[in-house]
């Protein structure tokens, strides 16, 4: 896990399992997913996509992430773009 504090906690069904999971943003690192047994870091290559300021779970198993520099990005269960 990143050493950054966790922010913006939500529960959303946006991971590969399709089940609700706990999601958090880690400023400067990306997203952290807790599936009930393990933590996973979703860390985009582009550093601008790692500065997440808001999270929203939406129908269809997606997660929207507001960023400081890139606007709103979508996580579809495999990548944040």
PDB file of C-alpha atoms in Angstrom:
ATOM      1  CA  UNK A   1       0.000   0.000   0.000  1.00  0.00           C
ATOM      2  CA  UNK A   2       1.061   3.579  -0.499  1.00  0.00           C
ATOM      3  CA  UNK A   3       2.339   5.639   2.397  1.00  0.00           C
ATOM      4  CA  UNK A   4      -0.146   8.375   1.466  1.00  0.00           C
ATOM      5  CA  UNK A   5      -3.254   8.839   3.625  1.00  0.00           C
ATOM      6  CA  UNK A   6      -6.517   7.432   2.286  1.00  0.00           C
ATOM      7  CA  UNK A   7      -9.291   9.861   1.318  1.00  0.00           C
ATOM      8  CA  UNK A   8     -12.724   9.748  -0.293  1.00  0.00           C
ATOM      9  CA  UNK A   9     -14.018   6.374   0.922  1.00  0.00           C
ATOM     10  CA  UNK A  10     -16.966   4.864  -0.962  1.00  0.00           C
ATOM     11  CA  UNK A  11     -18.542   1.452  -1.480  1.00  0.00           C
ATOM     12  CA  UNK A  12     -19.035   0.565  -5.142  1.00  0.00           C
ATOM     13  CA  UNK A  13     -19.275  -2.482  -7.412  1.00  0.00           C
ATOM     14  CA  UNK A  14     -16.484  -1.419  -9.775  1.00  0.00           C
ATOM     15  CA  UNK A  15     -13.957  -4.221  -9.391  1.00  0.00           C
ATOM     16  CA  UNK A  16     -13.522  -7.449 -11.326  1.00  0.00           C
ATOM     17  CA  UNK A  17     -15.832  -9.394  -8.974  1.00  0.00           C
ATOM     18  CA  UNK A  18     -18.859  -7.184  -9.647  1.00  0.00           C
ATOM     19  CA  UNK A  19     -19.564  -7.186  -5.905  1.00  0.00           C
ATOM     20  CA  UNK A  20     -19.546  -4.028  -3.748  1.00  0.00           C
ATOM     21  CA  UNK A  21     -16.059  -3.233  -2.501  1.00  0.00           C
ATOM     22  CA  UNK A  22     -14.528  -0.439  -0.472  1.00  0.00           C
ATOM     23  CA  UNK A  23     -12.674   2.138  -2.572  1.00  0.00           C
ATOM     24  CA  UNK A  24     -10.491   5.032  -1.432  1.00  0.00           C
ATOM     25  CA  UNK A  25      -8.253   7.576  -3.077  1.00  0.00           C
ATOM     26  CA  UNK A  26      -4.624   7.856  -2.018  1.00  0.00           C
ATOM     27  CA  UNK A  27      -3.483  11.356  -3.051  1.00  0.00           C
ATOM     28  CA  UNK A  28      -0.585  11.154  -5.474  1.00  0.00           C
ATOM     29  CA  UNK A  29      -0.846   7.340  -5.722  1.00  0.00           C
ATOM     30  CA  UNK A  30      -4.243   6.484  -7.268  1.00  0.00           C
ATOM     31  CA  UNK A  31      -7.029   4.214  -6.023  1.00  0.00           C
ATOM     32  CA  UNK A  32      -7.054   1.584  -3.284  1.00  0.00           C
ATOM     33  CA  UNK A  33      -9.589  -1.270  -3.420  1.00  0.00           C
ATOM     34  CA  UNK A  34     -10.510  -3.531  -0.487  1.00  0.00           C
ATOM     35  CA  UNK A  35     -12.454  -6.607  -1.599  1.00  0.00           C
ATOM     36  CA  UNK A  36     -13.088  -8.004   1.885  1.00  0.00           C
ATOM     37  CA  UNK A  37      -9.822  -9.893   2.177  1.00  0.00           C
ATOM     38  CA  UNK A  38      -7.060  -7.937   0.452  1.00  0.00           C
ATOM     39  CA  UNK A  39      -6.039  -4.424  -0.557  1.00  0.00           C
ATOM     40  CA  UNK A  40      -5.091  -3.603  -4.138  1.00  0.00           C
ATOM     41  CA  UNK A  41      -3.525  -0.396  -5.447  1.00  0.00           C
ATOM     42  CA  UNK A  42      -4.679   0.881  -8.849  1.00  0.00           C
ATOM     43  CA  UNK A  43      -1.809   3.212  -9.804  1.00  0.00           C
ATOM     44  CA  UNK A  44      -2.053   4.922 -13.208  1.00  0.00           C
ATOM     45  CA  UNK A  45       1.198   5.529 -15.103  1.00  0.00           C
ATOM     46  CA  UNK A  46       0.326   9.201 -15.655  1.00  0.00           C
ATOM     47  CA  UNK A  47       1.058  11.044 -12.390  1.00  0.00           C
ATOM     48  CA  UNK A  48      -1.722  13.562 -13.161  1.00  0.00           C
ATOM     49  CA  UNK A  49      -4.289  10.731 -12.941  1.00  0.00           C
ATOM     50  CA  UNK A  50      -3.096   9.859  -9.423  1.00  0.00           C
ATOM     51  CA  UNK A  51      -4.224  13.143  -7.858  1.00  0.00           C
ATOM     52  CA  UNK A  52      -7.824  12.103  -7.177  1.00  0.00           C
ATOM     53  CA  UNK A  53     -10.113  14.628  -5.505  1.00  0.00           C
ATOM     54  CA  UNK A  54     -13.500  12.812  -5.617  1.00  0.00           C
ATOM     55  CA  UNK A  55     -14.986   9.336  -6.174  1.00  0.00           C
ATOM     56  CA  UNK A  56     -18.428   8.236  -7.329  1.00  0.00           C
ATOM     57  CA  UNK A  57     -19.730   4.727  -7.990  1.00  0.00           C
ATOM     58  CA  UNK A  58     -22.102   4.588 -10.967  1.00  0.00           C
ATOM     59  CA  UNK A  59     -24.364   1.834 -12.334  1.00  0.00           C
ATOM     60  CA  UNK A  60     -22.774  -0.701 -14.617  1.00  0.00           C
ATOM     61  CA  UNK A  61     -19.796  -1.518 -12.419  1.00  0.00           C
ATOM     62  CA  UNK A  62     -17.894   1.690 -13.014  1.00  0.00           C
ATOM     63  CA  UNK A  63     -16.238   4.232 -10.804  1.00  0.00           C
ATOM     64  CA  UNK A  64     -15.772   7.910 -11.650  1.00  0.00           C
ATOM     65  CA  UNK A  65     -12.747   9.714 -10.242  1.00  0.00           C
ATOM     66  CA  UNK A  66     -12.356  13.483 -10.263  1.00  0.00           C
ATOM     67  CA  UNK A  67      -8.735  14.625 -10.607  1.00  0.00           C
ATOM     68  CA  UNK A  68      -6.880  17.898 -10.097  1.00  0.00           C
ATOM     69  CA  UNK A  69      -5.477  18.127 -13.636  1.00  0.00           C
ATOM     70  CA  UNK A  70      -7.331  15.696 -15.940  1.00  0.00           C
ATOM     71  CA  UNK A  71     -10.972  16.229 -14.997  1.00  0.00           C
ATOM     72  CA  UNK A  72     -13.161  13.136 -14.555  1.00  0.00           C
ATOM     73  CA  UNK A  73     -11.715   9.693 -15.284  1.00  0.00           C
ATOM     74  CA  UNK A  74     -13.528   6.354 -15.467  1.00  0.00           C
ATOM     75  CA  UNK A  75     -12.421   3.092 -13.886  1.00  0.00           C
ATOM     76  CA  UNK A  76     -13.984   0.097 -15.651  1.00  0.00           C
ATOM     77  CA  UNK A  77     -12.578  -2.677 -13.493  1.00  0.00           C
ATOM     78  CA  UNK A  78      -9.249  -2.862 -15.261  1.00  0.00           C
ATOM     79  CA  UNK A  79      -7.910   0.629 -15.879  1.00  0.00           C
ATOM     80  CA  UNK A  80      -8.418   4.267 -14.969  1.00  0.00           C
ATOM     81  CA  UNK A  81      -8.793   6.489 -18.038  1.00  0.00           C
TER      82      UNK A  81
END
